[in-house]
Coordinates of N, CA and C in Angstrom, one line a residue:
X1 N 33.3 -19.8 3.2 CA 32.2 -19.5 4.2 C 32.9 -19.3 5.5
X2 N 32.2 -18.2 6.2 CA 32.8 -18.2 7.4 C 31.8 -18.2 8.6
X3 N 32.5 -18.8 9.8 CA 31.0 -18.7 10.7 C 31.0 -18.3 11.6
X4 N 29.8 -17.4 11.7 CA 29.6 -16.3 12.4 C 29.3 -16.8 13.6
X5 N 29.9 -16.9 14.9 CA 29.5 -17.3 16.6 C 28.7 -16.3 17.6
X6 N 27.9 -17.0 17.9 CA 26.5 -16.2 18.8 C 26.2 -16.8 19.7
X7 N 25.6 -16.2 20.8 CA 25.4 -16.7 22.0 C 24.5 -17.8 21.6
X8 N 23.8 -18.0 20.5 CA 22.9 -19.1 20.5 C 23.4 -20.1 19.7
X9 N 24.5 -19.9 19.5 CA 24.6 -20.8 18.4 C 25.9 -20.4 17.3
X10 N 26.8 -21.2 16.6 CA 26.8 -20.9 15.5 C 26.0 -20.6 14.0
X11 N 26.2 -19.8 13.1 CA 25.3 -19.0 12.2 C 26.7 -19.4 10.8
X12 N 26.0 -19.8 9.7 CA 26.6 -19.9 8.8 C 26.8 -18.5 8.3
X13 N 27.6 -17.9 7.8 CA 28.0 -16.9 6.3 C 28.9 -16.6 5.7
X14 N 28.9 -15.8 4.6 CA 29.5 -15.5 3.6 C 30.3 -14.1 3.8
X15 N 31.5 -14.1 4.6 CA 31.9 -12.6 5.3 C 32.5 -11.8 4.3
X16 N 31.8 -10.7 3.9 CA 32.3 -9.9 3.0 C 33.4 -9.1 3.1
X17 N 33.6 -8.4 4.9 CA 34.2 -7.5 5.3 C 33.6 -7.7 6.7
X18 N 35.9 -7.2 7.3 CA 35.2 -7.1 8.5 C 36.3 -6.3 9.2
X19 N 36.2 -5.6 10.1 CA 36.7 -4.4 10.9 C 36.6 -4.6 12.1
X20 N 37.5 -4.0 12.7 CA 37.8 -4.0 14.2 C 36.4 -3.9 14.7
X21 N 35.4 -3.2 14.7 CA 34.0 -2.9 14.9 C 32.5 -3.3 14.0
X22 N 33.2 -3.9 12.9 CA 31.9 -4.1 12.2 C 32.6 -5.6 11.6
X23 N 31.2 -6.3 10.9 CA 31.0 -7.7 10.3 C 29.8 -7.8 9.1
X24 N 30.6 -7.6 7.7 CA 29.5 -8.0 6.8 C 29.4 -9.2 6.1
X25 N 28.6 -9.1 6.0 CA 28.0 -10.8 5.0 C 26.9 -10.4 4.3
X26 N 26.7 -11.8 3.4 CA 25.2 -11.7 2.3 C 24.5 -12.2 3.1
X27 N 23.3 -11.8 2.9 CA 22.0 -12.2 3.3 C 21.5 -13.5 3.1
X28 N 21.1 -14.8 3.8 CA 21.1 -16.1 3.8 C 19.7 -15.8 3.0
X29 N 19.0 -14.5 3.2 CA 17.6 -14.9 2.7 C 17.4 -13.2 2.2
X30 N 18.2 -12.9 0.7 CA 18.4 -12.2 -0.3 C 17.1 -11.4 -0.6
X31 N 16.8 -10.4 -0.8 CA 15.2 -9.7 -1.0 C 16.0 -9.3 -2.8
X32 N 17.2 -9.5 -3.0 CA 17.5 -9.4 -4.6 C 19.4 -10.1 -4.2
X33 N 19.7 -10.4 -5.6 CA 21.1 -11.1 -5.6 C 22.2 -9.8 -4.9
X34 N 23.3 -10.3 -3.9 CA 24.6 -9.3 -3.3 C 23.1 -8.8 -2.7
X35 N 22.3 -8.7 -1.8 CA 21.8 -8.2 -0.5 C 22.8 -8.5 0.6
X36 N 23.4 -7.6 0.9 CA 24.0 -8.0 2.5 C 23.7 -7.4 3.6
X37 N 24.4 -7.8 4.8 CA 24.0 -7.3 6.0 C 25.7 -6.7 6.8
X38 N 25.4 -5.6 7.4 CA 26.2 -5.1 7.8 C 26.2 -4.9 9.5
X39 N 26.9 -5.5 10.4 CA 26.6 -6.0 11.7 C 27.5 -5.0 12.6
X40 N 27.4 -4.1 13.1 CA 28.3 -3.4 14.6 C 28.5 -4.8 15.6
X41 N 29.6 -4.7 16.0 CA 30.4 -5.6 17.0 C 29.8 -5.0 18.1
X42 N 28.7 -4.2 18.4 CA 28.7 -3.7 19.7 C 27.5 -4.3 19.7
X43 N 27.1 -5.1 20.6 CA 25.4 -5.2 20.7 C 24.3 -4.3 21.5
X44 N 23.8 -3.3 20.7 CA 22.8 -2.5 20.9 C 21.3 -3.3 20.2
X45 N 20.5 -2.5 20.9 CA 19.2 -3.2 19.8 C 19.1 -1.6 18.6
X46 N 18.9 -0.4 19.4 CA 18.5 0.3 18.4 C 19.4 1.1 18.2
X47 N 19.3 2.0 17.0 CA 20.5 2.9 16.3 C 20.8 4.0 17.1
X48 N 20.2 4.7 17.9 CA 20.3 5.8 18.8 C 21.1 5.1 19.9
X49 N 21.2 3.6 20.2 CA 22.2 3.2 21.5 C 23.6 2.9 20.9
X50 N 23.6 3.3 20.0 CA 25.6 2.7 19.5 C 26.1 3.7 19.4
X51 N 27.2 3.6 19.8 CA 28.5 4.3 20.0 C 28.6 5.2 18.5
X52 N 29.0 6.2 18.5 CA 29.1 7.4 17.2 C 30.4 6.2 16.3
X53 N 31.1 6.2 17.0 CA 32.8 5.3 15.9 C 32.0 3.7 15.2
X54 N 30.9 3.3 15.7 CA 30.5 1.8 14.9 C 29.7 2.6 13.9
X55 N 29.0 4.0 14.4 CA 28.2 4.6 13.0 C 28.8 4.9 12.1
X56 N 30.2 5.9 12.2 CA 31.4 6.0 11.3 C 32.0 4.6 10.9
X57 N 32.0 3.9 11.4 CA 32.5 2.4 10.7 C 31.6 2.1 9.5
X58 N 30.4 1.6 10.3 CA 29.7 1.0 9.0 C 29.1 1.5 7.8
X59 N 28.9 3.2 7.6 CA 28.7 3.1 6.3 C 29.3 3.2 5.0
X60 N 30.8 3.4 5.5 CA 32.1 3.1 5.0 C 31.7 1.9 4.5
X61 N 31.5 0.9 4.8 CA 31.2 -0.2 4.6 C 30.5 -0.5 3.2
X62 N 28.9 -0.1 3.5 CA 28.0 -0.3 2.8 C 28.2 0.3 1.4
X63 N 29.0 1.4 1.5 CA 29.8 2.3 0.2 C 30.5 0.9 -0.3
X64 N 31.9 0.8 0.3 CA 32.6 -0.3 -0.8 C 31.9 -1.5 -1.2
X65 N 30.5 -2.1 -0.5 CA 30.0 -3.2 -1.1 C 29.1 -2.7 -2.2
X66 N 28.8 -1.7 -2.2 CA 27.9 -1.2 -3.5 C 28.6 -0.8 -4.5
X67 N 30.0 0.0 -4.2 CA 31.2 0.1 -4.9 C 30.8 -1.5 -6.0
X68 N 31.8 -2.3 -5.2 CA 32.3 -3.6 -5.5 C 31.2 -4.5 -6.5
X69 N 29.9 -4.1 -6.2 CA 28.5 -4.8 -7.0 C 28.4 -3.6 -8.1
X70 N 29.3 -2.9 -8.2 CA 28.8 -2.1 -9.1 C 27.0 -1.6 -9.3
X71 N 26.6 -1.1 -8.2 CA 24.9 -1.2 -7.7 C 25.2 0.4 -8.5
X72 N 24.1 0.5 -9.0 CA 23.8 1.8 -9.9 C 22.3 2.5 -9.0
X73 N 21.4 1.5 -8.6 CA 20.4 1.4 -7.5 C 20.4 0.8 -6.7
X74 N 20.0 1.3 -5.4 CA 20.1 0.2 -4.1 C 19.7 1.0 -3.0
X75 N 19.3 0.3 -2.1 CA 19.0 0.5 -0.9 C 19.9 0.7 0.3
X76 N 20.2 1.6 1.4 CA 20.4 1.1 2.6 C 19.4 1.3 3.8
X77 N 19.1 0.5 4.4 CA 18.1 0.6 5.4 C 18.3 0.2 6.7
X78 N 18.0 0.6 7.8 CA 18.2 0.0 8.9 C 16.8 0.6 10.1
X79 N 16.2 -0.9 10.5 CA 15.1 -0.2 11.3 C 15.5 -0.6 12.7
X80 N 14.6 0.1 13.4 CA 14.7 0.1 14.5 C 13.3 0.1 15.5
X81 N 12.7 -0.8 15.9 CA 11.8 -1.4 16.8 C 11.1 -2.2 15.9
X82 N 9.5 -2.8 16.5 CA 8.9 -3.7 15.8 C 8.3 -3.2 15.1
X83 N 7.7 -1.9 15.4 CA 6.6 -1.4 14.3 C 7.4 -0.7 13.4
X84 N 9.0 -0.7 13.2 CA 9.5 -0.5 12.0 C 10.0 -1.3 11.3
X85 N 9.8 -2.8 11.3 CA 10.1 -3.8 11.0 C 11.2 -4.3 11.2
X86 N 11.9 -3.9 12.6 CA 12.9 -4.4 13.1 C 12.8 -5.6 13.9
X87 N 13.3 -7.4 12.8 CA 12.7 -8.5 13.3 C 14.0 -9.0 14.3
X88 N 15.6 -8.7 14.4 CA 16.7 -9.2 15.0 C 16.9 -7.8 15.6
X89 N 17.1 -8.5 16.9 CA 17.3 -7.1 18.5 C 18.7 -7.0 18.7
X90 N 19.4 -6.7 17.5 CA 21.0 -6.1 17.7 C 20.7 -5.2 15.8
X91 N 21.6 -4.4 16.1 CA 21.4 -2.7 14.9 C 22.3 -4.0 13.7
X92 N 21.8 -3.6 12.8 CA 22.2 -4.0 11.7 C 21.8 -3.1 10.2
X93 N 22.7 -3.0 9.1 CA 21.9 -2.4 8.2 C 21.8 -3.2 6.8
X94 N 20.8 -2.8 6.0 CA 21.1 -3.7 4.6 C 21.7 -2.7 3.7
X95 N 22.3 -3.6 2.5 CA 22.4 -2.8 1.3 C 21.8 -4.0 0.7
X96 N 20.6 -3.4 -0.1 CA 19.6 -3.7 -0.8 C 20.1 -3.7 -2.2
X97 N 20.4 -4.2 -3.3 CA 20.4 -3.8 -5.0 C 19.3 -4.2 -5.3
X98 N 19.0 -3.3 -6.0 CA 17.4 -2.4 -6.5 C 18.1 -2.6 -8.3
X99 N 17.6 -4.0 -9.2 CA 18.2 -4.1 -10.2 C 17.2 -3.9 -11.1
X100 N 15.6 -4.0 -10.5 CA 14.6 -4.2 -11.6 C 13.4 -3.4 -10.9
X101 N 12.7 -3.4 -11.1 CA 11.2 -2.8 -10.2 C 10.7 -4.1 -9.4
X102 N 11.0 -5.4 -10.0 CA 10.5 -6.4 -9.2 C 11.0 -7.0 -8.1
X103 N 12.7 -6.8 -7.9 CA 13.7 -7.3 -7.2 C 13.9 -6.2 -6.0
X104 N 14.5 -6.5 -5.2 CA 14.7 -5.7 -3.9 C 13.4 -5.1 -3.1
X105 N 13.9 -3.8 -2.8 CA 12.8 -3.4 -2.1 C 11.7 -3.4 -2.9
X106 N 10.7 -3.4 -2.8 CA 9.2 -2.6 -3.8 C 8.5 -1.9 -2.9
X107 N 8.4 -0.4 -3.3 CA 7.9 0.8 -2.6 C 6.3 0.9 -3.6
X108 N 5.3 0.7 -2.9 CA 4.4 1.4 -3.4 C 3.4 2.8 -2.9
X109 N 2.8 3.6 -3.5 CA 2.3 4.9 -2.9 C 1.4 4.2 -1.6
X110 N 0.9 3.5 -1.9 CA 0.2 3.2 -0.3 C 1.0 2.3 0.8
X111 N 2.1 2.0 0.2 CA 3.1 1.6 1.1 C 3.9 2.4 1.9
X112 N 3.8 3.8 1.2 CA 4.6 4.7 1.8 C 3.8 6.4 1.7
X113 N 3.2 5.9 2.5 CA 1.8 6.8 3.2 C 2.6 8.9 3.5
X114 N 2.8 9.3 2.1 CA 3.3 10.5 2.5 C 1.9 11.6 3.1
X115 N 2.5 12.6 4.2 CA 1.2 13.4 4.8 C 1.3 15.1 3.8
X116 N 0.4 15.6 4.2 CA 1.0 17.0 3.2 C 0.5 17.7 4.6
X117 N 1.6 18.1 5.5 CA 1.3 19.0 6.5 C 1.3 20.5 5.8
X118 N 0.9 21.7 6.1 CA 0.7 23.0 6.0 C 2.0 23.9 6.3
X119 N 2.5 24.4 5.5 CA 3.6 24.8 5.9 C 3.9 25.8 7.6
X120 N 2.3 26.0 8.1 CA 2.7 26.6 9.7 C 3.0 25.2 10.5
X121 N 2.1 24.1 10.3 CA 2.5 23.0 10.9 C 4.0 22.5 10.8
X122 N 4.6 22.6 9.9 CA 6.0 22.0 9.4 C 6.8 23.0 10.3
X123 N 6.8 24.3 10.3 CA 7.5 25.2 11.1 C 7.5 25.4 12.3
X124 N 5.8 24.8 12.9 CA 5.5 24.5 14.3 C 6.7 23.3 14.6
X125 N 6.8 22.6 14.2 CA 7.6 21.5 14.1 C 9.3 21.8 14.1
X126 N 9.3 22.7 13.3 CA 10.7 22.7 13.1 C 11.0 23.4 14.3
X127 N 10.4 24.4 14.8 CA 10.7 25.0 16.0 C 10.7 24.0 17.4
X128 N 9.9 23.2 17.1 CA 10.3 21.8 18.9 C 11.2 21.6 18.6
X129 N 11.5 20.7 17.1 CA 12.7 19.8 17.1 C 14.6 20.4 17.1
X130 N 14.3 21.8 16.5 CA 15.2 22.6 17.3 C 16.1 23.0 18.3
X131 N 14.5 23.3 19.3 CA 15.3 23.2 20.5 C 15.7 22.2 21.3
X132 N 14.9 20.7 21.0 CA 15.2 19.3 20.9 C 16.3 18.8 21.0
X133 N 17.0 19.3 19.2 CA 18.5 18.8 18.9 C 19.3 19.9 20.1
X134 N 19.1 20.8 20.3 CA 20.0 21.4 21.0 C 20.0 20.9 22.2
X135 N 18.9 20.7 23.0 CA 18.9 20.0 24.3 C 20.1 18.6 24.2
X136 N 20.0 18.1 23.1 CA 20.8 16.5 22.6 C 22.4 16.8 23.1
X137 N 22.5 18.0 22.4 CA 24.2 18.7 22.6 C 24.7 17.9 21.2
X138 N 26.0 18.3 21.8 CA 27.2 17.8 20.5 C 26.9 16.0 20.2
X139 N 27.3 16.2 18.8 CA 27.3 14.8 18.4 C 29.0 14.2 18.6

């Protein structure tokens, strides 16, 4: 066990992997068995404020731990604010293993509220977001 140092405190865990820029461990509180968490060394709260080289870091990451669990199903997720269920205010992501219908995540149809826009609406759409990403510039 290794332990993880925070401004608040020391944090017990289990360090799976860790990189010049990134810090994984298991999840002290597992939504299915090998859930871990994948941590950027940079403290941002949300995914759009981190540096592009921590985003290339860590999903490198989440690959070899699903590798290594031999995960055939699994999750990776990472939210961002409160109404996306983002409960810790630094970017983090999971790899979830999805072993049973009952374990890991559980998606239900009213859980995951799909809309059926009109294909002019979708196109209206595609044309903001368009010119949007271009206003963004290079990644």
């Amino acid at each position: 066990m290794t332990v993880l140092t925070q401004p608040t405190g020391d944090i017990p865990s289990f360090k799976l992997v860790e990189t010049g820029l990134s810090y994984a461990f298991l999840d002290i509180g597992p939504l299915s068995q090998g859930h871990a968490l994948i941590i950027p060394k940079d403290h941002t709260v949300k995914m759009h404020e981190l540096p592009d080289e921590y985003l290339a870091d860590a999903l490198p990451i989440a690959k070899k731990i699903a590798l290594a669990q031999g995960l055939e199903n699994y999750n990776i997720i990472q939210n961002n604010g409160r109404l996306a269920h983002q409960e810790v205010d630094h970017v983090h992501f999971h790899v979830i293993p999805k072993p049973n219908e009952t374990e890991g995540i559980v998606f239900r149809p009213e859980t995951w509220p799909a809309t059926k826009p009109s294909m002019d609406e979708l196109k209206v759409y595609y044309a903001e977001l368009l010119v949007k990403l271009e206003a963004v510039g290079k990644l």
